[in-house]
Every structure is written in structure tokens, then in C-alpha cells.
PDB file of C-alpha atoms in Angstrom:
ATOM      1  CA  MET A   1       8.933 -17.479  46.640  1.00 41.00           C
ATOM      2  CA  TRP A   2       7.249 -15.280  43.628  1.00 41.00           C
ATOM      3  CA  TYR A   3       8.713 -13.477  41.412  1.00 44.00           C
ATOM      4  CA  ASN A   4       6.988 -10.853  39.862  1.00 47.00           C
ATOM      5  CA  MET A   5       8.690 -10.725  36.027  1.00 51.00           C
ATOM      6  CA  ALA A   6       7.838  -7.914  34.178  1.00 53.00           C
ATOM      7  CA  ARG A   7       6.846  -8.499  30.753  1.00 57.00           C
ATOM      8  CA  GLU A   8       8.591  -6.536  27.836  1.00 60.00           C
ATOM      9  CA  VAL A   9       5.723  -4.679  25.875  1.00 62.00           C
ATOM     10  CA  VAL A  10       6.676  -3.861  22.633  1.00 73.00           C
ATOM     11  CA  THR A  11       5.299  -1.701  20.339  1.00 83.00           C
ATOM     12  CA  LEU A  12       5.204  -1.953  16.520  1.00 93.00           C
ATOM     13  CA  TYR A  13       5.187   0.892  14.056  1.00 97.00           C
ATOM     14  CA  THR A  14       4.752  -0.074  10.503  1.00 98.00           C
ATOM     15  CA  LEU A  15       5.456   2.307   8.017  1.00 98.00           C
ATOM     16  CA  PHE A  16       2.895   2.596   5.056  1.00 98.00           C
ATOM     17  CA  ILE A  17       4.225   4.038   1.636  1.00 97.00           C
ATOM     18  CA  ASP A  18       2.090   4.905  -1.272  1.00 94.00           C
ATOM     19  CA  THR A  19       3.448   6.713  -4.185  1.00 91.00           C
ATOM     20  CA  HIS A  20       1.415   5.397  -7.293  1.00 87.00           C
ATOM     21  CA  ASN A  21      -0.610   7.930  -8.406  1.00 84.00           C
ATOM     22  CA  LYS A  22      -0.760  11.930  -7.887  1.00 83.00           C
ATOM     23  CA  ASN A  23      -0.183  11.680  -4.397  1.00 87.00           C
ATOM     24  CA  VAL A  24       2.514  11.115  -1.927  1.00 92.00           C
ATOM     25  CA  LEU A  25       0.538   9.087   0.948  1.00 95.00           C
ATOM     26  CA  ILE A  26       2.800   8.313   3.823  1.00 97.00           C
ATOM     27  CA  ILE A  27       1.110   6.190   7.117  1.00 98.00           C
ATOM     28  CA  LEU A  28       2.668   5.380  10.491  1.00 98.00           C
ATOM     29  CA  PHE A  29       0.569   2.225  11.932  1.00 98.00           C
ATOM     30  CA  LYS A  30       1.513   1.593  15.810  1.00 97.00           C
ATOM     31  CA  ASP A  31       0.344  -1.508  16.972  1.00 96.00           C
ATOM     32  CA  GLY A  32      -2.305  -1.948  13.804  1.00 96.00           C
ATOM     33  CA  LYS A  33      -3.703   1.244  14.515  1.00 97.00           C
ATOM     34  CA  VAL A  34      -3.362   4.718  12.277  1.00 97.00           C
ATOM     35  CA  LEU A  35      -0.782   7.139  14.817  1.00 97.00           C
ATOM     36  CA  SER A  36      -0.439   9.583  12.001  1.00 96.00           C
ATOM     37  CA  CYS A  37      -1.070  10.394   8.059  1.00 96.00           C
ATOM     38  CA  GLU A  38       0.123  12.394   5.331  1.00 94.00           C
ATOM     39  CA  ASP A  39      -1.928  12.541   1.866  1.00 91.00           C
ATOM     40  CA  LEU A  40      -0.327  14.850  -0.351  1.00 87.00           C
ATOM     41  CA  VAL A  41      -0.457  15.846  -3.683  1.00 81.00           C
ATOM     42  CA  THR A  42       2.511  16.299  -5.513  1.00 78.00           C
ATOM     43  CA  THR A  43       2.110  16.357  -9.280  1.00 72.00           C
ATOM     44  CA  ASN A  44       5.616  15.485 -10.385  1.00 72.00           C
ATOM     45  CA  LYS A  45       7.377  15.720  -6.974  1.00 81.00           C
ATOM     46  CA  HIS A  46       7.355  12.638  -5.633  1.00 82.00           C
ATOM     47  CA  SER A  47      11.383  12.555  -5.093  1.00 80.00           C
ATOM     48  CA  GLU A  48      11.066  15.388  -3.511  1.00 86.00           C
ATOM     49  CA  VAL A  49       8.153  15.025  -1.211  1.00 89.00           C
ATOM     50  CA  ALA A  50       8.633  11.327   0.000  1.00 91.00           C
ATOM     51  CA  MET A  51      11.165  11.729   2.059  1.00 93.00           C
ATOM     52  CA  PRO A  52      10.744  14.419   3.958  1.00 93.00           C
ATOM     53  CA  THR A  53       7.443  13.868   4.554  1.00 94.00           C
ATOM     54  CA  ILE A  54       8.614   9.843   5.977  1.00 96.00           C
ATOM     55  CA  GLU A  55      11.138  12.251   8.292  1.00 96.00           C
ATOM     56  CA  LYS A  56       8.477  14.806   9.533  1.00 96.00           C
ATOM     57  CA  ILE A  57       5.756  12.219  10.193  1.00 97.00           C
ATOM     58  CA  LEU A  58       8.775  10.122  12.181  1.00 97.00           C
ATOM     59  CA  THR A  59       9.400  12.919  14.148  1.00 96.00           C
ATOM     60  CA  SER A  60       5.799  14.284  14.849  1.00 95.00           C
ATOM     61  CA  ALA A  61       5.488  10.681  16.774  1.00 95.00           C
ATOM     62  CA  ASN A  62       9.060  10.649  18.620  1.00 96.00           C
ATOM     63  CA  ILE A  63      10.528   7.584  17.018  1.00 95.00           C
ATOM     64  CA  ASP A  64      13.718   7.259  14.900  1.00 95.00           C
ATOM     65  CA  VAL A  65      13.496   5.139  11.770  1.00 96.00           C
ATOM     66  CA  LYS A  66      15.362   2.302  13.649  1.00 96.00           C
ATOM     67  CA  ASP A  67      11.776   2.127  15.937  1.00 96.00           C
ATOM     68  CA  LEU A  68      10.257   0.870  12.839  1.00 97.00           C
ATOM     69  CA  SER A  69       9.145  -2.570  13.035  1.00 96.00           C
ATOM     70  CA  ASN A  70       7.377  -3.336   9.409  1.00 96.00           C
ATOM     71  CA  LEU A  71       7.074  -1.861   6.382  1.00 97.00           C
ATOM     72  CA  ILE A  72       4.310  -1.667   3.963  1.00 97.00           C
ATOM     73  CA  VAL A  73       4.808  -0.553  -0.160  1.00 97.00           C
ATOM     74  CA  VAL A  74       2.204  -0.021  -2.771  1.00 96.00           C
ATOM     75  CA  ASN A  75       3.533  -1.468  -5.694  1.00 93.00           C
ATOM     76  CA  GLY A  76       1.031   0.226  -8.316  1.00 89.00           C
ATOM     77  CA  PRO A  77       0.056   0.320 -10.928  1.00 90.00           C
ATOM     78  CA  GLY A  78       1.535   3.722 -11.754  1.00 79.00           C
ATOM     79  CA  SER A  79       4.033   4.950 -13.665  1.00 75.00           C
ATOM     80  CA  PHE A  80       7.355   4.427 -13.762  1.00 74.00           C
ATOM     81  CA  THR A  81       9.019   7.267 -11.407  1.00 77.00           C
ATOM     82  CA  GLY A  82       6.139   7.176  -9.329  1.00 79.00           C
ATOM     83  CA  GLU A  83       6.551   3.504  -8.433  1.00 82.00           C
ATOM     84  CA  ARG A  84      10.098   3.276  -8.317  1.00 88.00           C
ATOM     85  CA  ILE A  85      10.326   5.727  -5.206  1.00 91.00           C
ATOM     86  CA  ALA A  86       8.031   3.785  -3.294  1.00 92.00           C
ATOM     87  CA  VAL A  87       9.318   0.598  -3.799  1.00 93.00           C
ATOM     88  CA  THR A  88      13.239   2.093  -3.642  1.00 93.00           C
ATOM     89  CA  ILE A  89      12.540   3.940  -0.139  1.00 95.00           C
ATOM     90  CA  GLY A  90      10.637   0.672   1.239  1.00 95.00           C
ATOM     91  CA  LYS A  91      13.487  -1.580   0.086  1.00 95.00           C
ATOM     92  CA  THR A  92      16.546   0.546   1.383  1.00 96.00           C
ATOM     93  CA  ILE A  93      14.773   0.654   4.708  1.00 96.00           C
ATOM     94  CA  ALA A  94      13.830  -2.789   5.147  1.00 96.00           C
ATOM     95  CA  TYR A  95      17.248  -3.883   3.878  1.00 96.00           C
ATOM     96  CA  CYS A  96      18.975  -1.920   6.029  1.00 96.00           C
ATOM     97  CA  LEU A  97      17.068  -2.265   9.370  1.00 96.00           C
ATOM     98  CA  ASN A  98      16.054  -6.037   8.523  1.00 96.00           C
ATOM     99  CA  ILE A  99      12.572  -5.551   8.950  1.00 97.00           C
ATOM    100  CA  PRO A 100       9.653  -7.374   7.228  1.00 97.00           C
ATOM    101  CA  ILE A 101       8.564  -5.580   3.934  1.00 97.00           C
ATOM    102  CA  ARG A 102       5.040  -7.069   2.790  1.00 97.00           C
ATOM    103  CA  VAL A 103       3.832  -5.323  -0.269  1.00 96.00           C
ATOM    104  CA  VAL A 104       0.225  -4.961  -2.311  1.00 96.00           C
ATOM    105  CA  ASP A 105      -1.579  -3.275  -4.953  1.00 95.00           C
ATOM    106  CA  ALA A 106      -3.875  -0.376  -5.279  1.00 95.00           C
ATOM    107  CA  LEU A 107      -6.174  -2.513  -6.803  1.00 97.00           C
ATOM    108  CA  THR A 108      -6.313  -5.039  -3.925  1.00 97.00           C
ATOM    109  CA  ILE A 109      -6.456  -1.805  -1.501  1.00 97.00           C
ATOM    110  CA  ASN A 110      -9.714  -1.112  -3.119  1.00 97.00           C
ATOM    111  CA  ALA A 111     -11.084  -4.993  -2.742  1.00 98.00           C
ATOM    112  CA  ILE A 112     -10.360  -4.978   1.117  1.00 97.00           C
ATOM    113  CA  ASN A 113     -12.852  -2.717   1.242  1.00 97.00           C
ATOM    114  CA  ILE A 114     -15.703  -3.612  -1.015  1.00 97.00           C
ATOM    115  CA  ASN A 115     -18.022  -6.014   0.421  1.00 95.00           C
ATOM    116  CA  SER A 116     -19.204  -8.218  -2.223  1.00 94.00           C
ATOM    117  CA  ASP A 117     -18.725 -12.042  -3.273  1.00 96.00           C
ATOM    118  CA  VAL A 118     -17.074 -10.790  -6.395  1.00 96.00           C
ATOM    119  CA  LYS A 119     -15.411  -7.415  -6.843  1.00 97.00           C
ATOM    120  CA  VAL A 120     -15.065  -5.307  -9.742  1.00 98.00           C
ATOM    121  CA  THR A 121     -12.828  -2.335  -9.239  1.00 97.00           C
ATOM    122  CA  ALA A 122     -10.716  -0.037 -11.239  1.00 96.00           C
ATOM    123  CA  LEU A 123      -7.948   2.677 -11.201  1.00 93.00           C
ATOM    124  CA  GLU A 124      -9.268   4.984 -14.161  1.00 92.00           C
ATOM    125  CA  ASP A 125      -6.813   7.595 -15.922  1.00 87.00           C
ATOM    126  CA  ARG A 126      -6.870  10.003 -18.917  1.00 88.00           C
ATOM    127  CA  THR A 127      -6.876   7.206 -21.589  1.00 90.00           C
ATOM    128  CA  GLY A 128      -8.695   4.334 -19.475  1.00 92.00           C
ATOM    129  CA  ALA A 129      -8.496   1.848 -15.879  1.00 93.00           C
ATOM    130  CA  TYR A 130      -6.939  -0.864 -14.369  1.00 93.00           C
ATOM    131  CA  VAL A 131      -9.133  -3.511 -13.944  1.00 96.00           C
ATOM    132  CA  GLY A 132      -9.419  -5.667 -11.231  1.00 96.00           C
ATOM    133  CA  LYS A 133     -11.367  -8.959 -10.111  1.00 97.00           C
ATOM    134  CA  PHE A 134     -11.547 -10.257  -6.824  1.00 98.00           C
ATOM    135  CA  ASP A 135     -13.271 -12.865  -4.907  1.00 97.00           C
ATOM    136  CA  ALA A 136     -14.682 -12.177  -1.346  1.00 97.00           C
ATOM    137  CA  ASN A 137     -11.194 -12.816  -0.202  1.00 96.00           C
ATOM    138  CA  ASN A 138      -9.687 -10.112  -2.064  1.00 96.00           C
ATOM    139  CA  MET A 139      -7.995 -12.704  -4.266  1.00 96.00           C
ATOM    140  CA  PRO A 140      -7.432 -11.789  -7.657  1.00 97.00           C
ATOM    141  CA  LEU A 141      -9.967 -14.279 -10.100  1.00 97.00           C
ATOM    142  CA  GLU A 142      -7.964 -12.934 -13.351  1.00 94.00           C
ATOM    143  CA  PRO A 143      -4.662 -10.893 -14.079  1.00 94.00           C
ATOM    144  CA  PHE A 144      -5.510  -7.107 -13.977  1.00 93.00           C
ATOM    145  CA  GLN A 145      -5.542  -5.461 -17.186  1.00 93.00           C
ATOM    146  CA  TYR A 146      -5.120  -1.810 -18.518  1.00 93.00           C
ATOM    147  CA  MET A 147      -8.443  -0.823 -20.729  1.00 95.00           C
ATOM    148  CA  ASN A 148      -8.639   1.975 -23.215  1.00 95.00           C
ATOM    149  CA  LYS A 149     -11.401   4.187 -22.804  1.00 95.00           C
ATOM    150  CA  THR A 150     -13.610   2.628 -25.579  1.00 97.00           C
ATOM    151  CA  LEU A 151     -13.130  -1.160 -23.881  1.00 97.00           C
ATOM    152  CA  TYR A 152     -13.407   0.088 -20.661  1.00 96.00           C
ATOM    153  CA  ASN A 153     -16.918   1.989 -20.999  1.00 96.00           C
ATOM    154  CA  GLU A 154     -17.887  -1.372 -22.676  1.00 97.00           C
ATOM    155  CA  PHE A 155     -16.607  -3.489 -19.343  1.00 97.00           C
ATOM    156  CA  LYS A 156     -18.305  -1.434 -17.200  1.00 95.00           C
ATOM    157  CA  ASP A 157     -21.765  -1.701 -19.018  1.00 95.00           C
ATOM    158  CA  ASN A 158     -21.441  -5.254 -18.308  1.00 94.00           C
ATOM    159  CA  ASN A 159     -19.466  -5.161 -14.787  1.00 95.00           C
ATOM    160  CA  ASN A 160     -20.238  -3.208 -11.194  1.00 95.00           C
ATOM    161  CA  VAL A 161     -16.883  -1.297 -11.272  1.00 96.00           C
ATOM    162  CA  ILE A 162     -16.614   0.156  -8.813  1.00 96.00           C
ATOM    163  CA  VAL A 163     -14.189   3.172  -8.351  1.00 94.00           C
ATOM    164  CA  ASP A 164     -14.662   5.530  -5.747  1.00 92.00           C
ATOM    165  CA  VAL A 165     -13.943   3.247  -2.551  1.00 95.00           C
ATOM    166  CA  ASN A 166     -13.791   5.004   0.919  1.00 95.00           C
ATOM    167  CA  ILE A 167     -10.405   3.445   2.381  1.00 96.00           C
ATOM    168  CA  ASP A 168     -10.183   2.202   5.641  1.00 97.00           C
ATOM    169  CA  TYR A 169      -6.567   1.729   6.046  1.00 97.00           C
ATOM    170  CA  GLU A 170      -6.578  -0.118   9.578  1.00 97.00           C
ATOM    171  CA  LYS A 171      -8.397  -2.810   7.417  1.00 97.00           C
ATOM    172  CA  VAL A 172      -6.135  -2.396   5.153  1.00 97.00           C
ATOM    173  CA  TYR A 173      -3.532  -2.720   7.215  1.00 98.00           C
ATOM    174  CA  ASP A 174      -5.013  -6.311   9.176  1.00 97.00           C
ATOM    175  CA  TYR A 175      -5.279  -8.139   5.297  1.00 97.00           C
ATOM    176  CA  ILE A 176      -1.752  -6.811   4.647  1.00 96.00           C
ATOM    177  CA  MET A 177      -0.083  -8.145   7.747  1.00 96.00           C
ATOM    178  CA  THR A 178      -1.440 -11.883   7.093  1.00 95.00           C
ATOM    179  CA  LEU A 179       0.289 -11.062   3.745  1.00 94.00           C
ATOM    180  CA  ASP A 180       4.046 -13.054   3.167  1.00 94.00           C
ATOM    181  CA  VAL A 181       7.265 -11.166   3.815  1.00 95.00           C
ATOM    182  CA  LEU A 182       9.372 -10.873   1.490  1.00 94.00           C
ATOM    183  CA  ASN A 183      13.172 -10.480   0.765  1.00 93.00           C
ATOM    184  CA  PRO A 184      13.485  -6.789  -0.211  1.00 94.00           C
ATOM    185  CA  HIS A 185      15.493  -7.785  -3.525  1.00 92.00           C
ATOM    186  CA  GLU A 186      12.364  -9.415  -4.491  1.00 93.00           C
ATOM    187  CA  VAL A 187      10.192  -6.529  -4.139  1.00 93.00           C
ATOM    188  CA  LYS A 188       9.229  -5.615  -7.632  1.00 91.00           C
ATOM    189  CA  PRO A 189       7.550  -2.473  -9.153  1.00 88.00           C
ATOM    190  CA  LEU A 190       3.826  -2.637 -11.098  1.00 83.00           C
ATOM    191  CA  TYR A 191       3.930  -0.708 -13.713  1.00 78.00           C
ATOM    192  CA  ILE A 192       1.614   0.611 -16.339  1.00 69.00           C
ATOM    193  CA  LYS A 193       3.337  -0.637 -19.000  1.00 61.00           C
ATOM    194  CA  GLY A 194       3.311  -4.039 -17.466  1.00 55.00           C
ATOM    195  CA  ILE A 195      -0.113  -4.387 -17.668  1.00 50.00           C
TER     196      ILE A 195
END
């Protein structure tokens, strides 16, 4: 006798939260593909915009927060307030739903999207830049550092620094999903002043 046993197909929904700079970026992935994306410029209004944007993106996909399978949080480098929002939301959802949370920094996101054996990327601000140097596998070759404008300009003269990177978030997703899952209590922001 043959039994036709239907396999249950499980859809993986992953929420990506990034508030490290002037934008609030929320992406919903379905099985590793971008299903929905909201990228809002919200100067100093991250706390007012982040949760309603998450709610909007979930509602537009016709799913509930309980349907989430994974969380990805960009932990910086950024301002105290900006980073605290993404990290706090991510930790809370991951803890309450008991789902995996992974963390990545914005410099690594840039590096993932640069094709080179040695990748040097920077996040520039008014007074200087945060600089990261990576190998071909996107592993940091040295600790990230913040450079004031003078030092950064000298550094740029001697290094191929890539600032404007076209981000493929599905490629980022694939990389991040190879990273270790963290206990939500271990997720920490990477503050500007910490660099």
C-alpha cells in the first residue's frame, strides 16, 4: 500500500531592521527574497517611524509578527538613539517570539557588495568617517576605526576606499544567514563613540 504523504511547506519570513543612519530601512524577506522594503528618511524621528513601518510592511504582506522566522538587525556604527531603536526592537521581537536573531554592521554590508580580495569601505559623516578593511570573505582585517576628516583624507589618498556601494540585500541576506544566531540579550549596538 502506498501512502501519499504531503510535505508541509514552511515559508521563512525574515525581518531586517536598520536605523543606524538618517534612514529607517525595514525589509521583509520571504525565503531569502525581498518581499517588501521601506526606506524612509526620518531625521531624528526613528522612534516614531520604525514600529509603524514594521507594522505596515507586515500588513502589506498579509502576515502577522508571529509568522516571522528570523530577525536581522544592523547594529551600527551609528548614533546612540538610532542604534538603540533597531537593537531594542530586534531584541524584543526575537525574545518574545523565541526566534533567531543575527546581527551585522553597515561596514560589513558594504563589504559583502564589493568584489575584491581586499575591501576598504567607509561610512562618512560631517566630521570624518568610520573605516573598515575586509578580506575577500568579508572578514575584518583590523578593528574598525573612526578617522577625523584630516586623517580620513590622508587615508583615502593611500587606499582604494569605496563609499558608495550598490547594496544587493538578497546577497546580504545569504551572507548573514551563515552567521551565528545570538541570544537576544547579547545583541549590542556599535555606537559611534565606541569606535
